CSV table of C-alpha atoms and ligand atoms in Angstrom, one decimal:
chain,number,residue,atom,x,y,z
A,1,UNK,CA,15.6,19.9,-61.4
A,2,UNK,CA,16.8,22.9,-63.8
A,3,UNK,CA,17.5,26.3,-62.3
A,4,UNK,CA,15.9,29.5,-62.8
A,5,UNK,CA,17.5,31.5,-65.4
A,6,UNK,CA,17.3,34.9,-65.2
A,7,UNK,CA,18.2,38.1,-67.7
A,8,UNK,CA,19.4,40.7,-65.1
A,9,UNK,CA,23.0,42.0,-67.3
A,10,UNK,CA,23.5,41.6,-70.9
A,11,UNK,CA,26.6,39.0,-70.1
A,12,UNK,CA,23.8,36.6,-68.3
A,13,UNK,CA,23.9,34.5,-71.7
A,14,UNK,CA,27.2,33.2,-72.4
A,15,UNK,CA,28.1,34.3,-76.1
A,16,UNK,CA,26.6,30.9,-77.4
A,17,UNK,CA,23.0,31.4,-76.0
A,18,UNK,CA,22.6,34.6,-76.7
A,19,UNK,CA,23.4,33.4,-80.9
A,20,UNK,CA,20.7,30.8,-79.9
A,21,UNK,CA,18.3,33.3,-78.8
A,22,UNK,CA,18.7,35.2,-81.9
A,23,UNK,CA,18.4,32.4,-84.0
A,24,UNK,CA,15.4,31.7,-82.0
A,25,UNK,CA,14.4,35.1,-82.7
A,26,UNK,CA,14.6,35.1,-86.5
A,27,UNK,CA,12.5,31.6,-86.3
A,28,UNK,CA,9.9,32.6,-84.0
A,29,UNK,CA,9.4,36.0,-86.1
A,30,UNK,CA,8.6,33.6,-88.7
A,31,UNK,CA,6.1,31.9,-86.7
A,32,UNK,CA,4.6,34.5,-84.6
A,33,UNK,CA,2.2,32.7,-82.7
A,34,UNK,CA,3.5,28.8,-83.4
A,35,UNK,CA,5.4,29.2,-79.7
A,36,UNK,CA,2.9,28.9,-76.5
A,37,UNK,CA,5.4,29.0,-73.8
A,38,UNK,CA,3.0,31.2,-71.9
A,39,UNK,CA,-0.3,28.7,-72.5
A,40,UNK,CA,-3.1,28.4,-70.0
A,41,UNK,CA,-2.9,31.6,-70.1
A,42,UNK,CA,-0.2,31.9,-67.9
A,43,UNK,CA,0.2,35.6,-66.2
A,44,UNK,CA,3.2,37.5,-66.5
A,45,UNK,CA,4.2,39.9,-64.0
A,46,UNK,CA,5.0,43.7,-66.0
A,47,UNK,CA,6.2,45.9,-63.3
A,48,UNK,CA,7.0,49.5,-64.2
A,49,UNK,CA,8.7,52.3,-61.8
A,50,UNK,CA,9.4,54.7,-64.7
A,51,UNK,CA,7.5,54.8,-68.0
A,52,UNK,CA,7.5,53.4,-71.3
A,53,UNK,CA,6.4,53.1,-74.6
A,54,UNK,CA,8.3,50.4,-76.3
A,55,UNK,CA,8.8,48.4,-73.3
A,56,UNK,CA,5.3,48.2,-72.7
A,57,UNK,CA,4.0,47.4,-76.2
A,58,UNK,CA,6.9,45.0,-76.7
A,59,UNK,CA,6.1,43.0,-73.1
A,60,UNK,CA,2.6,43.0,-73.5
A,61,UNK,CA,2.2,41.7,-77.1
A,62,UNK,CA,4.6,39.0,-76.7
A,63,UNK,CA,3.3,37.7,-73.8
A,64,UNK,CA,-0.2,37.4,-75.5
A,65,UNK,CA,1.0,35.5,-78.6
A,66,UNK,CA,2.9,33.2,-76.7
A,67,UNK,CA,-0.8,32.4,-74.7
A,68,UNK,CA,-0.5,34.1,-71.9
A,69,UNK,CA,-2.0,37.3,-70.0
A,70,UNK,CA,0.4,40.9,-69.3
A,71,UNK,CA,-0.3,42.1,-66.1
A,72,UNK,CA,1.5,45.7,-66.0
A,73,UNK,CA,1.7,47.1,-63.3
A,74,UNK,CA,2.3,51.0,-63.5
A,75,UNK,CA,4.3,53.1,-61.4
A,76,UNK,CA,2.5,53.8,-58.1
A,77,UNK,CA,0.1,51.0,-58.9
A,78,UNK,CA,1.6,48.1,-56.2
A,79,UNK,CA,2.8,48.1,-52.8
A,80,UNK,CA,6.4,47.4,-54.2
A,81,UNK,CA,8.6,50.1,-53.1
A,82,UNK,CA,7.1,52.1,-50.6
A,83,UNK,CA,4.5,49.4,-48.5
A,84,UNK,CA,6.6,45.9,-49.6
A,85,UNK,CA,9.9,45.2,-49.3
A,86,UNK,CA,11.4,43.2,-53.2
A,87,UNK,CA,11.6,39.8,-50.8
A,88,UNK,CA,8.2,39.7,-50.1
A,89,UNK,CA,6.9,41.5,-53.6
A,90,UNK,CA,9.0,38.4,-55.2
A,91,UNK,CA,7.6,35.9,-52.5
A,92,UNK,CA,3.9,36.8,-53.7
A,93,UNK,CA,4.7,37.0,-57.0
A,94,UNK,CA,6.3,33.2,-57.6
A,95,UNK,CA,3.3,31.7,-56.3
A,96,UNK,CA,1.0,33.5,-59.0
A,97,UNK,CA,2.9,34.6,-62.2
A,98,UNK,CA,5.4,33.0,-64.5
A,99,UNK,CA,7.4,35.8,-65.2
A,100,UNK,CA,8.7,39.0,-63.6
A,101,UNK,CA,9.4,41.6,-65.8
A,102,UNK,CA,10.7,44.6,-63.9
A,103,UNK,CA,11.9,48.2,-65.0
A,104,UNK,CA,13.6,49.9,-62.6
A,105,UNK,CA,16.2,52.2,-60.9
A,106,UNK,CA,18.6,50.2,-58.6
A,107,UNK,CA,20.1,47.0,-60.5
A,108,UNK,CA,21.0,45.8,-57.0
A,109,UNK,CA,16.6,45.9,-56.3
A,110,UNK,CA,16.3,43.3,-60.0
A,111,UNK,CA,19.3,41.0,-58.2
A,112,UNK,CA,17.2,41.2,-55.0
A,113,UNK,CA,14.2,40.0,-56.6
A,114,UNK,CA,16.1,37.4,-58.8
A,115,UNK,CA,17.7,35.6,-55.4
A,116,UNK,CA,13.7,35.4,-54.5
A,117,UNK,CA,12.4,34.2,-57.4
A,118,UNK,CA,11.8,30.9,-58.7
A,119,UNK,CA,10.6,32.2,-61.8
A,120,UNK,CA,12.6,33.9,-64.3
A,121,UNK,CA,13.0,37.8,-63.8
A,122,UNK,CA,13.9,40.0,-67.0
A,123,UNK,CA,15.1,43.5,-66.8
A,124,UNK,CA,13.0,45.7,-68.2
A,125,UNK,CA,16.1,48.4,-68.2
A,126,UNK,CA,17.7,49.8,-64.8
A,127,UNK,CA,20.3,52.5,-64.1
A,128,UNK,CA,22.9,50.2,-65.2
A,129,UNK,CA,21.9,48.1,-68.2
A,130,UNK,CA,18.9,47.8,-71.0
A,131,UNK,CA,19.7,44.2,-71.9
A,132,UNK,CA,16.6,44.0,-73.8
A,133,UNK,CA,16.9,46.7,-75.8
A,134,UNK,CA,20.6,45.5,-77.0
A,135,UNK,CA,18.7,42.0,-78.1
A,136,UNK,CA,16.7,43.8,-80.5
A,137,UNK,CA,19.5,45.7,-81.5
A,138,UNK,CA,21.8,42.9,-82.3
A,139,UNK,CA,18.8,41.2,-84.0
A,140,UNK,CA,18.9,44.6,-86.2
A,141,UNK,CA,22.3,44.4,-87.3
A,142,UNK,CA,22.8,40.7,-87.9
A,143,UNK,CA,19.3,41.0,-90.1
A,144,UNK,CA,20.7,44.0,-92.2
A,145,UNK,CA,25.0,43.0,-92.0
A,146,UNK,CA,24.5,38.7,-91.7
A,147,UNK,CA,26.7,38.5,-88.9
A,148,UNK,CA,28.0,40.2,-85.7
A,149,UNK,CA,31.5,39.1,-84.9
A,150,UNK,CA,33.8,41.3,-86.3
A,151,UNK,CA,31.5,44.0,-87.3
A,152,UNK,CA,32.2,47.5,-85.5
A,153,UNK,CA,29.9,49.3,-83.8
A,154,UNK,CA,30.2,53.1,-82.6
A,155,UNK,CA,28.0,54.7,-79.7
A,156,UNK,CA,28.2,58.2,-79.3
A,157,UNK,CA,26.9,60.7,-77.0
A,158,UNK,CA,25.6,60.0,-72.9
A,159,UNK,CA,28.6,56.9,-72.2
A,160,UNK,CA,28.0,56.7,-68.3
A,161,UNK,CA,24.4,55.5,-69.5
A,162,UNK,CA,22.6,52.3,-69.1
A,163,UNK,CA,22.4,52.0,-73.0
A,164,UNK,CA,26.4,52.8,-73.2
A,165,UNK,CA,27.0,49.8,-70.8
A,166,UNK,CA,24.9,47.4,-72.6
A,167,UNK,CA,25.9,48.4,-75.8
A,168,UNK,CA,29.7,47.6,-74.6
A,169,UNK,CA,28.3,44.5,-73.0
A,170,UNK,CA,26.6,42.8,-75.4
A,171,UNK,CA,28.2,43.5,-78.3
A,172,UNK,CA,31.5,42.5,-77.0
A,173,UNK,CA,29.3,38.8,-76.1
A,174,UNK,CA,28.5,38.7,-79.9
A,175,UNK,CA,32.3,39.2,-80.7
A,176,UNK,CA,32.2,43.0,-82.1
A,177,UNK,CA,34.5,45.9,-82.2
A,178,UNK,CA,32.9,48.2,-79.9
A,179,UNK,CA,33.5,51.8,-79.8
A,180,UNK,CA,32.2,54.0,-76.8
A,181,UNK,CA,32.8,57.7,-77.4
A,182,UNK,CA,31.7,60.4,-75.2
A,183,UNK,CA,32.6,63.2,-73.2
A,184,UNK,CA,35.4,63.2,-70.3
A,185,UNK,CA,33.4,62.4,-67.2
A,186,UNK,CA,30.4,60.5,-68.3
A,187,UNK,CA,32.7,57.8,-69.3
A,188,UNK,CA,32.2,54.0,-68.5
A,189,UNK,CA,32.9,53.3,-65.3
A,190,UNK,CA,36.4,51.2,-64.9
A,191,UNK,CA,34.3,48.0,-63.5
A,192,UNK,CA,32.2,47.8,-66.7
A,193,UNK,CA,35.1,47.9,-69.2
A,194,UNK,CA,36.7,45.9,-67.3
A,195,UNK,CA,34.0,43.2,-67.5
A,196,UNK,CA,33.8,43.9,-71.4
A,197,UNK,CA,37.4,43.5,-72.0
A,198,UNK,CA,37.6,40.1,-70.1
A,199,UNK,CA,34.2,39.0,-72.1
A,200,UNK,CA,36.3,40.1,-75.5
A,201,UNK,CA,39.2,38.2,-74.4
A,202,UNK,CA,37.1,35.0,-75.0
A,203,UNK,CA,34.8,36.3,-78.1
A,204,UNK,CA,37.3,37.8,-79.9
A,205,UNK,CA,35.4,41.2,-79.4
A,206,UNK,CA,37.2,44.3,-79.5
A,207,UNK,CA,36.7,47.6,-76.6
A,208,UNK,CA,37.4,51.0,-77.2
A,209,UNK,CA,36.5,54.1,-74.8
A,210,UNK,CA,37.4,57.2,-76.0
A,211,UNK,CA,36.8,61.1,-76.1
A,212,UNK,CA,37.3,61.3,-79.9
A,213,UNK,CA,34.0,60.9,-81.5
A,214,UNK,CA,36.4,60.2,-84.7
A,215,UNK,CA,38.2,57.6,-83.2
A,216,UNK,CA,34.6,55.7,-83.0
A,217,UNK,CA,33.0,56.5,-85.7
A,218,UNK,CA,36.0,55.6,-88.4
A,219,UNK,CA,34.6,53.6,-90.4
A,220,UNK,CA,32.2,51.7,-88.2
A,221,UNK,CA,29.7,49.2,-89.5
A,222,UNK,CA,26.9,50.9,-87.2
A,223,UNK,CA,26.5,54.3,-85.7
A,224,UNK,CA,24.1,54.6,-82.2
A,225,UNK,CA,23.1,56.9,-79.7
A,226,UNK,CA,20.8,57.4,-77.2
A,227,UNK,CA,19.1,61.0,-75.1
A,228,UNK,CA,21.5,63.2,-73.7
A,229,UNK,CA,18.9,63.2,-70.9
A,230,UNK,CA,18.0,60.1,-69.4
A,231,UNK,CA,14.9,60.1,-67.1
A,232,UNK,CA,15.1,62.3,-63.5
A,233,UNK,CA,18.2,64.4,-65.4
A,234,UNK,CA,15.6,67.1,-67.1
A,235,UNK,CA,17.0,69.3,-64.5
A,236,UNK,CA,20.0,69.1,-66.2
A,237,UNK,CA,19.2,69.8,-69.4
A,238,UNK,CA,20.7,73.0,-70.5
A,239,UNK,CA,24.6,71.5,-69.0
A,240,UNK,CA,24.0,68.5,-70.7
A,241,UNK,CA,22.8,69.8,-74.0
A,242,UNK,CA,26.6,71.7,-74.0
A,243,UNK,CA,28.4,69.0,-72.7
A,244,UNK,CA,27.7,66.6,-75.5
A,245,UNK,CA,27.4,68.9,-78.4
A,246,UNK,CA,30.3,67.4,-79.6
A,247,UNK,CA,29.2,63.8,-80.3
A,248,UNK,CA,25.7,64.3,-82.1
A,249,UNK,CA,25.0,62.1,-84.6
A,250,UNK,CA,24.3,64.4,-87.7
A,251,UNK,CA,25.0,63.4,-91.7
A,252,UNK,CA,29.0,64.8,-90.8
A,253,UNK,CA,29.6,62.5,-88.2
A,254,UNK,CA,27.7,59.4,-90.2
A,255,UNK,CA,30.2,60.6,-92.8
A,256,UNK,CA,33.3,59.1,-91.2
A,257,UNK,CA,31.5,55.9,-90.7
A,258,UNK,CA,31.3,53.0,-93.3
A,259,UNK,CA,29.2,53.7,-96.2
A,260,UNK,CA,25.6,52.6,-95.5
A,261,UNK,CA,26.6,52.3,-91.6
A,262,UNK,CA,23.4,51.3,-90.3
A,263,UNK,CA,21.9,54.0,-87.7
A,264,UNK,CA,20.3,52.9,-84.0
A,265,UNK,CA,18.4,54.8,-81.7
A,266,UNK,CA,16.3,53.0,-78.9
A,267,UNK,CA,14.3,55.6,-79.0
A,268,UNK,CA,12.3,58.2,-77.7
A,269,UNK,CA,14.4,60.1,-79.9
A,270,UNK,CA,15.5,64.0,-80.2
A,271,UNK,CA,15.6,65.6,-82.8
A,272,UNK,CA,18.4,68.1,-83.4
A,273,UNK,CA,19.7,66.7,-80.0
A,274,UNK,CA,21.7,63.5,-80.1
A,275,UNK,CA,20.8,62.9,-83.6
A,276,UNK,CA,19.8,65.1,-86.4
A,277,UNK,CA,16.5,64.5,-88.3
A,278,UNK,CA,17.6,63.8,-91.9
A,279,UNK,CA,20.0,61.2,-89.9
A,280,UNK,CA,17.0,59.3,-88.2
A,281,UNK,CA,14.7,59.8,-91.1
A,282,UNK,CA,17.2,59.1,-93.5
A,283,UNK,CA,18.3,55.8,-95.4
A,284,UNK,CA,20.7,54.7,-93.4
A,285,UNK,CA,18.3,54.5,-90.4
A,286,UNK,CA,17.2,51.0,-88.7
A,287,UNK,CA,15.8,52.5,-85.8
A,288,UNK,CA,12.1,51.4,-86.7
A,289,UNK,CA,13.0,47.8,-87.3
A,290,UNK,CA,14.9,48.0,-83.8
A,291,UNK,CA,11.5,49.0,-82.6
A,292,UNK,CA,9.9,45.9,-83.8
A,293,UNK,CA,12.6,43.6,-83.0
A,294,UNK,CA,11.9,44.3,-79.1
A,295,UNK,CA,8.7,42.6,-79.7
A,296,UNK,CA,10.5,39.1,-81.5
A,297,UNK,CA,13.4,39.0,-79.2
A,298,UNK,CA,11.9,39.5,-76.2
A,299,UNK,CA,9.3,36.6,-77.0
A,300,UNK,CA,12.3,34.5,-78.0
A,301,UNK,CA,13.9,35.1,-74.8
A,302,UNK,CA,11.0,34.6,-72.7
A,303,UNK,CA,10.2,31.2,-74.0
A,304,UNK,CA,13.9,30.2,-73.9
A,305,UNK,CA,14.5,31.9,-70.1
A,306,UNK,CA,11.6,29.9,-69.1
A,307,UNK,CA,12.5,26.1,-71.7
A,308,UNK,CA,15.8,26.5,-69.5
A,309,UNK,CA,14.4,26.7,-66.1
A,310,UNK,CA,12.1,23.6,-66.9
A,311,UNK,CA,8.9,25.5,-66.8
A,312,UNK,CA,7.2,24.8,-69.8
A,313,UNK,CA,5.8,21.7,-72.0
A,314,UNK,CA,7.6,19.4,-74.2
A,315,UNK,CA,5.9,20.5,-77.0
A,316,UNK,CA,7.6,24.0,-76.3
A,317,UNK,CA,10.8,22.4,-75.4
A,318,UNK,CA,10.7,20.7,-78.6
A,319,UNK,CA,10.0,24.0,-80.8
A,320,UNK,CA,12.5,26.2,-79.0
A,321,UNK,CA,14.9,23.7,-79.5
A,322,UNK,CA,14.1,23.6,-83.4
A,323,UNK,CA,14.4,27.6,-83.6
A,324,UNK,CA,17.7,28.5,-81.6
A,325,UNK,CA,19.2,26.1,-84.1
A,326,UNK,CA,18.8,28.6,-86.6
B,1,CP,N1,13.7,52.0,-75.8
B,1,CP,C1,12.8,51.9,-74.8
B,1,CP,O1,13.1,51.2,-73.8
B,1,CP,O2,11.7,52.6,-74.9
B,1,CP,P1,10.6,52.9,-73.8
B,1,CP,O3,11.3,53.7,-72.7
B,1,CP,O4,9.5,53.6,-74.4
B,1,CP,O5,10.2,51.5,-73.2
């Protein structure tokens, strides 16, 4: 009997699956609707405790052309939180849905439900990672550069983030030089480049954490960022908008990066904040495709997560199969 398989960290594919979920990615973007992991219609479980845009759209429209029914749950809407405790939301769950999709605050609440679920739980982004978001991302770079090992990759801005620590994360699984920059004190913490290094060590990836925006952004092959002010720090805003002043993306900074360095931005966006406008609505800018591509490799890893745990027809088994292969 196969084991659930779970997306809870951007390192829960080894560097291999996640190149087959891209290639799975590109196929199934190909064939939007030829995949019906989610047939019956089977429901999915979209669980929200903060809100979304992309998330939302992306979740929902997937599961529907993979055959299957969204059920999103908004924040406030269940008992899960403050009438149910995650053991018995994820007890409840199993026994109706085929997927748990969960955004969130605490990662260690995601792992909770994961240990209770025998169906596969995604996250949907917590404090600590957005491991769906960097999919999309890395499907955005390796559709505009071809590959992913050995390209660089410079982050700048908020780097005691979720999006910091996936970025590191992931891009270190797909073998890139990965540059962090950011100010002193919102650093990542020591546990999370030490995970990144070790993940390098076998990819052939490459970590850098640094104060120097510079020192990132020399000559990188991709230039991304993210708000200054994540959700529950609007409090902050004014200390925060000083504090990282240094490390906006604007045309000077995309300067000292490759020529045609592609620009990210997981948007919602600031203008005039993190990034200028005539950066994000300029040529070099990606950021609409990485919009998309939250739709095709989410749906890609939701009918791989759930081919691996044994939960879905041969016939799906047999077309996931064909796409990963590239
Ligand atoms: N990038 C992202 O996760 O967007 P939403 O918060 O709108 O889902």
């Amino acid at each position: 009997m196969s084991q659930t398989r779970h997306f809870l960290t951007d390192l829960d594919l080894s560097p291999e699956e996640l190149d087959r979920v891209l290639n799975l990615a590109t196929w199934m973007k190909q064939r939007p609707y030829a995949v019906k992991a989610l047939a019956g219609p089977q429901t999915a479980a979209v669980i929200f405790d903060k809100t979304s845009t992309r998330t939302r759209f992306s979740f929902s429209a997937g599961i529907a052309a993979l055959g299957g029914h969204p059920e999103v749950i908004n924040p406030g809407d269940s008992q899960l939180g403050h009438k149910e405790s995650i053991a018995d939301t994820a007890g409840v769950l199993e026994r109706m849905v085929s997927l748990i999709i969960w955004r969130t605050y605490a990662q260690s609440g995601l792992e909770e439900m994961a240990v209770r679920s025998r169906v596969p739980v995604i996250n949907a982004l917590t404090d600590d990672y957005h491991p769906c978001q960097l999919l999309a991302d890395l499907l955005t770079i390796r559709e505009r550069l071809g590959t992913l090992a050995g390209k660089s990759l410079a982050y700048l801005g908020d780097a005691a983030n979720n999006m910091a620590n996936s970025y590191l994360l992931a891009g270190v699984n797909a073998g890139m030089d990965v540059r962090i920059a950011g100010p002193e004190g919102y650093l990542p913490q020591e546990r999370i480049i030490r995970t990144a290094e070790d993940r390098a060590a076998v990819t052939g990836g490459k970590v850098t954490i640094t104060t120097d925006p510079d020192t990132a952004l020399g000559g990188a092959d991709a230039v991304a960022t993210d708000t200054w002010i994540s959700m529950g720090q609007e409090e902050q805003k004014d200390q925060r908008m000083q504090v990282f002043g240094d490390y906006q993306v604007s045309a000077k900074a995309l300067a000292k990066a490759a020529d045609a360095a592609l620009v990210l931005h997981c948007l919602p966006a600031y203008r005039g904040a993190e990034i200028t406008a005539d950066v994000i609505d300029g040529p070099q800018s990606v950021v609409w495709d990485e919009a998309e591509n939250r739709l095709h490799a989410q749906k890609a890893l939701m009918a791989w997560l759930l081919v691996e745990s044994g939960l879905t027809d041969d016939e799906t088994v047999r077309l996931v199969r064909e796409g990963e292969r590239g």
